[in-house]
Coordinates of C-alpha atoms in Angstrom, one line a residue:
M1 CA 0.0 0.0 0.0
V2 CA 1.4 3.3 -1.1
S3 CA 0.7 6.1 1.5
N4 CA 0.2 9.8 0.9
T5 CA 0.7 10.6 4.6
S6 CA 3.7 12.7 5.4
V7 CA 5.7 12.5 8.6
S8 CA 7.9 14.6 10.7
V9 CA 10.4 12.4 12.6
V10 CA 11.4 14.3 15.8
M11 CA 14.5 13.5 17.7
A12 CA 15.7 15.2 20.8
T13 CA 19.6 14.8 21.2
Y14 CA 22.1 15.3 23.9
N15 CA 25.6 13.7 23.9
G16 CA 24.3 10.9 21.9
S17 CA 27.4 10.1 19.8
K18 CA 27.7 6.5 21.0
Y19 CA 24.6 5.3 19.4
I20 CA 23.3 8.1 17.1
R21 CA 24.9 6.8 13.9
E22 CA 23.0 3.5 14.0
Q23 CA 19.7 5.3 14.7
I24 CA 20.1 7.9 12.0
I25 CA 21.1 5.2 9.4
S26 CA 18.0 3.1 10.3
I27 CA 15.7 6.1 9.9
L28 CA 16.8 8.1 6.7
P29 CA 16.2 5.4 4.1
Q30 CA 12.6 5.1 5.1
L31 CA 11.8 8.8 4.6
E32 CA 10.5 10.2 1.3
S33 CA 10.8 13.7 -0.2
N34 CA 7.6 14.8 1.5
D35 CA 8.8 13.9 4.9
E36 CA 11.2 15.5 7.3
L37 CA 13.7 14.7 10.1
L38 CA 13.8 17.3 12.8
I39 CA 16.6 17.2 15.4
S40 CA 16.8 19.5 18.4
D41 CA 20.1 19.3 20.2
D42 CA 20.2 20.4 23.8
G43 CA 23.9 21.6 23.8
S44 CA 25.8 18.4 23.1
S45 CA 29.5 18.6 24.1
D46 CA 30.5 15.5 22.1
D47 CA 30.4 14.9 18.3
T48 CA 26.7 14.1 17.9
I49 CA 26.0 16.9 15.5
E50 CA 29.2 16.2 13.5
I51 CA 28.1 12.5 13.1
I52 CA 24.7 13.5 11.9
N53 CA 26.0 16.1 9.4
E54 CA 28.5 13.5 8.1
I55 CA 25.7 10.9 7.5
V56 CA 23.6 13.6 5.7
T57 CA 26.4 14.8 3.6
Y58 CA 27.4 11.3 2.3
D59 CA 24.0 9.5 2.2
K60 CA 22.1 12.5 0.6
P61 CA 18.6 11.6 1.9
K62 CA 15.5 12.3 0.0
C63 CA 13.9 14.3 2.8
E64 CA 14.9 17.5 4.5
V65 CA 17.0 17.1 7.6
R66 CA 16.9 20.1 9.9
I67 CA 19.0 20.6 13.1
V68 CA 18.1 23.3 15.6
N69 CA 19.4 24.4 18.9
G70 CA 17.3 23.0 21.8
P71 CA 15.9 25.1 24.6
Q72 CA 18.3 23.4 27.1
N73 CA 15.4 23.0 29.6
G74 CA 15.1 19.3 29.7
V75 CA 13.9 16.6 27.3
I76 CA 10.1 17.4 27.6
K77 CA 10.6 21.0 26.5
N78 CA 12.9 19.8 23.8
F79 CA 10.2 17.7 22.3
E80 CA 7.6 20.4 22.7
R81 CA 9.9 22.6 20.5
L82 CA 10.1 19.9 18.0
I83 CA 6.4 19.4 17.8
K84 CA 5.9 23.1 17.2
L85 CA 8.4 23.0 14.3
A86 CA 6.8 19.9 12.7
S87 CA 5.2 20.7 9.3
K88 CA 4.0 17.3 8.3
Q89 CA 0.7 15.4 9.0
V90 CA 2.0 13.0 11.6
V91 CA 4.8 13.3 14.2
V92 CA 6.9 10.2 14.8
F93 CA 8.9 10.3 18.0
S94 CA 12.5 9.0 18.1
D95 CA 15.0 8.4 20.8
Q96 CA 18.7 9.0 19.9
D97 CA 20.0 5.5 20.7
D98 CA 17.5 2.9 19.3
I99 CA 17.4 1.1 16.0
W100 CA 14.3 1.2 13.7
D101 CA 12.9 -1.7 11.8
E102 CA 12.9 -0.9 8.0
K103 CA 9.1 -1.3 7.9
K104 CA 8.4 1.2 10.7
I105 CA 7.5 4.4 8.7
I106 CA 5.4 2.8 6.0
L107 CA 3.3 0.8 8.6
I108 CA 2.8 4.0 10.6
K109 CA 1.8 6.0 7.4
N110 CA -0.6 3.2 6.3
A111 CA -2.2 3.1 9.7
F112 CA -3.0 6.9 9.8
Q113 CA -4.1 6.9 6.2
K114 CA -6.6 4.0 6.8
N115 CA -8.1 5.5 10.0
S116 CA -9.0 9.1 9.8
K117 CA -10.0 9.1 13.5
L118 CA -6.6 7.8 14.7
K119 CA -4.8 10.3 16.9
V120 CA -2.1 8.2 18.6
L121 CA -0.4 5.1 17.4
V122 CA 1.7 2.7 19.5
H123 CA 3.7 -0.2 18.3
D124 CA 5.4 -3.1 19.9
F125 CA 9.2 -3.3 20.3
E126 CA 12.0 -5.5 21.4
T127 CA 14.5 -4.4 24.0
I128 CA 18.3 -4.4 23.5
D129 CA 21.2 -3.7 25.7
Y130 CA 24.2 -1.4 25.1
K131 CA 25.8 -4.0 22.9
S132 CA 22.5 -4.4 20.8
N133 CA 21.9 -7.9 22.3
I134 CA 18.1 -8.6 22.7
I135 CA 17.0 -8.6 26.3
V136 CA 14.5 -11.4 26.7
N137 CA 13.3 -10.7 30.2
N138 CA 12.8 -7.0 30.7
S139 CA 10.6 -4.9 33.1
I140 CA 9.1 -2.6 30.5
P141 CA 5.3 -3.0 30.4
R142 CA 3.6 -4.0 27.1
F143 CA 1.0 -1.6 25.7
R144 CA -2.5 -1.8 27.1
V145 CA -5.6 -0.1 25.6
G146 CA -7.5 2.2 27.9
R147 CA -7.0 5.7 29.5
V148 CA -7.8 4.4 33.0
K149 CA -5.4 1.4 32.8
N150 CA -2.6 3.7 31.4
F151 CA -3.2 6.2 34.2
F152 CA -2.3 3.6 36.8
K153 CA 0.5 2.0 34.8
N154 CA 1.7 3.9 31.8
T155 CA 2.4 1.9 28.7
F156 CA 2.9 4.8 26.3
I157 CA 6.6 4.8 25.4
G158 CA 7.6 7.8 23.2
A159 CA 10.2 5.8 21.2
N160 CA 7.3 3.6 20.0
M161 CA 4.7 6.3 19.4
A162 CA 3.4 8.5 16.6
A163 CA 0.6 11.1 16.7
R164 CA -1.3 13.5 14.4
T165 CA 0.4 16.9 14.4
D166 CA -2.9 18.8 14.6
F167 CA -3.9 16.7 17.6
L168 CA -0.6 17.5 19.4
N169 CA -0.9 21.2 18.7
S170 CA -4.6 21.6 19.6
K171 CA -5.1 19.2 22.5
V172 CA -1.6 18.4 24.0
L173 CA 0.6 21.4 23.9
P174 CA 1.9 23.1 25.9
F175 CA 3.3 20.4 28.1
P176 CA 2.5 21.2 31.7
E177 CA 5.6 22.1 33.7
N178 CA 5.5 19.2 36.3
I179 CA 4.5 16.2 34.2
P180 CA 6.8 13.2 34.6
M181 CA 7.2 12.6 30.8
H182 CA 5.7 13.8 27.5
D183 CA 4.7 10.4 26.2
S184 CA 2.4 9.5 29.1
W185 CA 0.8 12.9 28.8
I186 CA 0.1 12.5 25.1
G187 CA -1.3 9.0 25.7
I188 CA -3.7 9.9 28.5
L189 CA -5.2 12.7 26.4
A190 CA -6.2 10.5 23.5
K191 CA -9.5 8.8 23.7
N192 CA -9.7 5.0 23.6
N193 CA -11.2 5.0 20.0
E194 CA -8.5 7.4 18.9
T195 CA -5.7 5.0 19.8
E196 CA -4.3 2.1 17.9
F197 CA -1.7 -0.6 18.6
I198 CA 0.5 -2.3 16.0
S199 CA 1.8 -5.7 17.2
D200 CA 4.8 -5.5 14.9
K201 CA 8.1 -4.9 16.8
L202 CA 9.3 -1.8 14.9
T203 CA 11.9 -0.5 17.4
R204 CA 14.9 -2.1 19.0
Y205 CA 14.6 -0.1 22.2
R206 CA 17.9 0.3 23.8
R207 CA 18.4 0.1 27.6
H208 CA 21.7 1.2 29.1
D209 CA 23.0 3.0 32.2
L210 CA 22.3 6.5 30.8
N211 CA 18.5 5.9 30.3
L212 CA 17.5 3.6 33.1
T213 CA 16.6 6.4 35.6
G214 CA 12.9 6.1 35.2
S215 CA 12.8 2.4 36.0
R216 CA 14.5 3.1 39.3
R217 CA 11.9 5.6 40.6
S218 CA 10.4 4.9 44.0
L219 CA 6.7 3.9 44.5
K220 CA 6.1 7.3 46.2
S221 CA 7.6 9.2 43.2
K222 CA 5.4 7.1 40.8
I223 CA 2.3 7.9 42.8
L224 CA 3.1 11.6 42.8
D225 CA 3.6 11.5 39.0
R226 CA 0.0 10.0 38.6
L227 CA -1.4 12.7 40.9
I228 CA 0.3 15.4 38.9
I229 CA -1.2 14.0 35.6
L230 CA -4.7 13.7 37.2
K231 CA -4.5 17.4 38.3
E232 CA -3.3 18.6 34.9
V233 CA -6.0 16.5 33.1
A234 CA -8.7 18.0 35.4
K235 CA -7.4 21.6 34.7
K236 CA -7.7 20.9 31.0
S237 CA -11.2 19.7 31.4
W238 CA -12.3 22.7 33.3
R239 CA -11.1 25.2 30.7

């Protein structure tokens, strides 16, 4: 199925030189001339940007690749800046250290083209370690449909998500100051019939020492996160 849907792949980077090459190389061949890759770098002190520019120079991708300076105010605000810059129909979120399956973009495009009511799409993934070995037994929860279920245990993981740009701009932004993460906020605002799950494992989602912080949060912190989200959702409903 040939899709007319265009996508903005948005990637927030910060000192990602160790894995960024693999990720960029897995993304660019999937993007067409009507797509774009937007990268917001939050002040990297390594050669992250040099690696990206080198790949773009030699691979000459079909799509526009745009690199901007991030707000240097955390990953959530970095993704907010990227969403505001996105000019295509669908935003596809990307981490800087994963590897994408070669069918990821076309399956995402087809899903949004087929279902005009679809606002947020989530796909399955497999977890890899810092050496790209598959982790069979991992603690990351699999996706569950339902706003209530995801309020109590979030299964919206940004690296495995895409969303319509107009939905993000009209219903999601700006991100509240105190939310734990942007992906759980996006997921909780989408109605059940506006969310779809693809069972294909379209991302090799990397877990390593630099990105394990969230999994080590205390029960008290996780409860406080849920209360913050509940408060912010209520504030939106009252407006």
